[in-house]
């Protein structure tokens, strides 16, 4: 089951479970569409895999299978201007 991480690993944008602009790689590294496309050319900076649109978990399933609340960011060189 996907963790549905709550934020972009680069810019820290909120990505709630219903976000249609969340992108993930095979290891579920999570980025917003803007960072995935414009900062990383759709290549995950962690594993080198491609990004796909993260599926939306229907709200009725979130009670039994909640999204993660643990926020995660990482200092990628492409994100340096955001964390200066």
mmCIF file with all atom_site columns, N, CA, C and O in Angstrom, residues 4 7 18-19 22 24 42-43 46 48 51 53 57 65 71-72 74:
data_model
loop_
_atom_site.group_PDB
_atom_site.id
_atom_site.type_symbol
_atom_site.label_atom_id
_atom_site.label_alt_id
_atom_site.label_comp_id
_atom_site.label_asym_id
_atom_site.label_entity_id
_atom_site.label_seq_id
_atom_site.pdbx_PDB_ins_code
_atom_site.Cartn_x
_atom_site.Cartn_y
_atom_site.Cartn_z
_atom_site.occupancy
_atom_site.B_iso_or_equiv
_atom_site.pdbx_formal_charge
_atom_site.auth_seq_id
_atom_site.auth_comp_id
_atom_site.auth_asym_id
_atom_site.auth_atom_id
_atom_site.pdbx_PDB_model_num
ATOM 1  N N  . UNK A 1 4  ? 1.476  7.520  0.629   1.00 0.00 ? 4  UNK A N  1
ATOM 2  C CA . UNK A 1 4  ? 0.876  8.832  0.342   1.00 0.00 ? 4  UNK A CA 1
ATOM 3  C C  . UNK A 1 4  ? 1.534  9.907  1.210   1.00 0.00 ? 4  UNK A C  1
ATOM 4  O O  . UNK A 1 4  ? 0.907  10.509 2.095   1.00 0.00 ? 4  UNK A O  1
ATOM 5  N N  . UNK A 1 7  ? 3.978  15.674 1.422   1.00 0.00 ? 7  UNK A N  1
ATOM 6  C CA . UNK A 1 7  ? 4.621  16.874 0.902   1.00 0.00 ? 7  UNK A CA 1
ATOM 7  C C  . UNK A 1 7  ? 5.633  16.559 -0.196  1.00 0.00 ? 7  UNK A C  1
ATOM 8  O O  . UNK A 1 7  ? 6.087  15.427 -0.338  1.00 0.00 ? 7  UNK A O  1
ATOM 9  N N  . UNK A 1 18 ? -5.661 13.564 -2.023  1.00 0.00 ? 18 UNK A N  1
ATOM 10 C CA . UNK A 1 18 ? -6.407 13.796 -3.257  1.00 0.00 ? 18 UNK A CA 1
ATOM 11 C C  . UNK A 1 18 ? -5.660 14.675 -4.261  1.00 0.00 ? 18 UNK A C  1
ATOM 12 O O  . UNK A 1 18 ? -6.205 15.018 -5.305  1.00 0.00 ? 18 UNK A O  1
ATOM 13 N N  . UNK A 1 19 ? -4.415 15.023 -3.968  1.00 0.00 ? 19 UNK A N  1
ATOM 14 C CA . UNK A 1 19 ? -3.653 15.894 -4.871  1.00 0.00 ? 19 UNK A CA 1
ATOM 15 C C  . UNK A 1 19 ? -3.435 15.220 -6.221  1.00 0.00 ? 19 UNK A C  1
ATOM 16 O O  . UNK A 1 19 ? -2.984 14.079 -6.291  1.00 0.00 ? 19 UNK A O  1
ATOM 17 N N  . UNK A 1 22 ? 0.712  15.325 -7.485  1.00 0.00 ? 22 UNK A N  1
ATOM 18 C CA . UNK A 1 22 ? 1.763  14.564 -6.797  1.00 0.00 ? 22 UNK A CA 1
ATOM 19 C C  . UNK A 1 22 ? 2.381  13.569 -7.780  1.00 0.00 ? 22 UNK A C  1
ATOM 20 O O  . UNK A 1 22 ? 1.670  12.921 -8.548  1.00 0.00 ? 22 UNK A O  1
ATOM 21 N N  . UNK A 1 24 ? 5.357  10.327 -8.074  1.00 0.00 ? 24 UNK A N  1
ATOM 22 C CA . UNK A 1 24 ? 6.168  9.376  -7.317  1.00 0.00 ? 24 UNK A CA 1
ATOM 23 C C  . UNK A 1 24 ? 7.017  8.545  -8.272  1.00 0.00 ? 24 UNK A C  1
ATOM 24 O O  . UNK A 1 24 ? 6.690  8.392  -9.446  1.00 0.00 ? 24 UNK A O  1
ATOM 25 N N  . UNK A 1 42 ? 11.601 14.939 -14.908 1.00 0.00 ? 42 UNK A N  1
ATOM 26 C CA . UNK A 1 42 ? 10.886 13.669 -14.694 1.00 0.00 ? 42 UNK A CA 1
ATOM 27 C C  . UNK A 1 42 ? 11.797 12.477 -14.405 1.00 0.00 ? 42 UNK A C  1
ATOM 28 O O  . UNK A 1 42 ? 11.417 11.334 -14.650 1.00 0.00 ? 42 UNK A O  1
ATOM 29 N N  . UNK A 1 43 ? 12.977 12.734 -13.866 1.00 0.00 ? 43 UNK A N  1
ATOM 30 C CA . UNK A 1 43 ? 13.898 11.677 -13.429 1.00 0.00 ? 43 UNK A CA 1
ATOM 31 C C  . UNK A 1 43 ? 14.129 11.855 -11.933 1.00 0.00 ? 43 UNK A C  1
ATOM 32 O O  . UNK A 1 43 ? 14.575 12.915 -11.486 1.00 0.00 ? 43 UNK A O  1
ATOM 33 N N  . UNK A 1 46 ? 16.860 10.692 -6.582  1.00 0.00 ? 46 UNK A N  1
ATOM 34 C CA . UNK A 1 46 ? 17.322 9.716  -5.596  1.00 0.00 ? 46 UNK A CA 1
ATOM 35 C C  . UNK A 1 46 ? 17.693 8.376  -6.232  1.00 0.00 ? 46 UNK A C  1
ATOM 36 O O  . UNK A 1 46 ? 18.706 7.781  -5.877  1.00 0.00 ? 46 UNK A O  1
ATOM 37 N N  . UNK A 1 48 ? 17.012 7.625  -9.916  1.00 0.00 ? 48 UNK A N  1
ATOM 38 C CA . UNK A 1 48 ? 17.180 7.666  -11.361 1.00 0.00 ? 48 UNK A CA 1
ATOM 39 C C  . UNK A 1 48 ? 15.996 7.123  -12.137 1.00 0.00 ? 48 UNK A C  1
ATOM 40 O O  . UNK A 1 48 ? 16.023 7.075  -13.357 1.00 0.00 ? 48 UNK A O  1
ATOM 41 N N  . UNK A 1 51 ? 9.128  9.392  -13.008 1.00 0.00 ? 51 UNK A N  1
ATOM 42 C CA . UNK A 1 51 ? 7.993  9.763  -12.166 1.00 0.00 ? 51 UNK A CA 1
ATOM 43 C C  . UNK A 1 51 ? 6.686  9.422  -12.872 1.00 0.00 ? 51 UNK A C  1
ATOM 44 O O  . UNK A 1 51 ? 6.588  9.489  -14.094 1.00 0.00 ? 51 UNK A O  1
ATOM 45 N N  . UNK A 1 53 ? 2.182  9.880  -12.116 1.00 0.00 ? 53 UNK A N  1
ATOM 46 C CA . UNK A 1 53 ? 1.188  10.535 -11.285 1.00 0.00 ? 53 UNK A CA 1
ATOM 47 C C  . UNK A 1 53 ? 0.812  9.606  -10.140 1.00 0.00 ? 53 UNK A C  1
ATOM 48 O O  . UNK A 1 53 ? 0.562  8.420  -10.349 1.00 0.00 ? 53 UNK A O  1
ATOM 49 N N  . UNK A 1 57 ? -6.209 8.232  -3.386  1.00 0.00 ? 57 UNK A N  1
ATOM 50 C CA . UNK A 1 57 ? -6.932 7.264  -2.552  1.00 0.00 ? 57 UNK A CA 1
ATOM 51 C C  . UNK A 1 57 ? -8.294 7.864  -2.221  1.00 0.00 ? 57 UNK A C  1
ATOM 52 O O  . UNK A 1 57 ? -8.369 8.943  -1.625  1.00 0.00 ? 57 UNK A O  1
ATOM 53 N N  . UNK A 1 65 ? -7.202 3.309  6.005   1.00 0.00 ? 65 UNK A N  1
ATOM 54 C CA . UNK A 1 65 ? -5.846 3.316  5.445   1.00 0.00 ? 65 UNK A CA 1
ATOM 55 C C  . UNK A 1 65 ? -5.383 4.754  5.271   1.00 0.00 ? 65 UNK A C  1
ATOM 56 O O  . UNK A 1 65 ? -5.339 5.277  4.153   1.00 0.00 ? 65 UNK A O  1
ATOM 57 N N  . UNK A 1 71 ? 6.471  14.328 7.313   1.00 0.00 ? 71 UNK A N  1
ATOM 58 C CA . UNK A 1 71 ? 7.002  15.170 6.239   1.00 0.00 ? 71 UNK A CA 1
ATOM 59 C C  . UNK A 1 71 ? 8.472  14.838 6.020   1.00 0.00 ? 71 UNK A C  1
ATOM 60 O O  . UNK A 1 71 ? 9.188  14.502 6.952   1.00 0.00 ? 71 UNK A O  1
ATOM 61 N N  . UNK A 1 72 ? 8.896  14.938 4.761   1.00 0.00 ? 72 UNK A N  1
ATOM 62 C CA . UNK A 1 72 ? 10.268 14.615 4.411   1.00 0.00 ? 72 UNK A CA 1
ATOM 63 C C  . UNK A 1 72 ? 10.751 15.574 3.342   1.00 0.00 ? 72 UNK A C  1
ATOM 64 O O  . UNK A 1 72 ? 10.066 15.795 2.349   1.00 0.00 ? 72 UNK A O  1
ATOM 65 N N  . UNK A 1 74 ? 14.644 16.777 1.359   1.00 0.00 ? 74 UNK A N  1
ATOM 66 C CA . UNK A 1 74 ? 16.032 16.393 1.169   1.00 0.00 ? 74 UNK A CA 1
ATOM 67 C C  . UNK A 1 74 ? 16.738 17.501 0.401   1.00 0.00 ? 74 UNK A C  1
ATOM 68 O O  . UNK A 1 74 ? 16.148 18.090 -0.502  1.00 0.00 ? 74 UNK A O  1
#
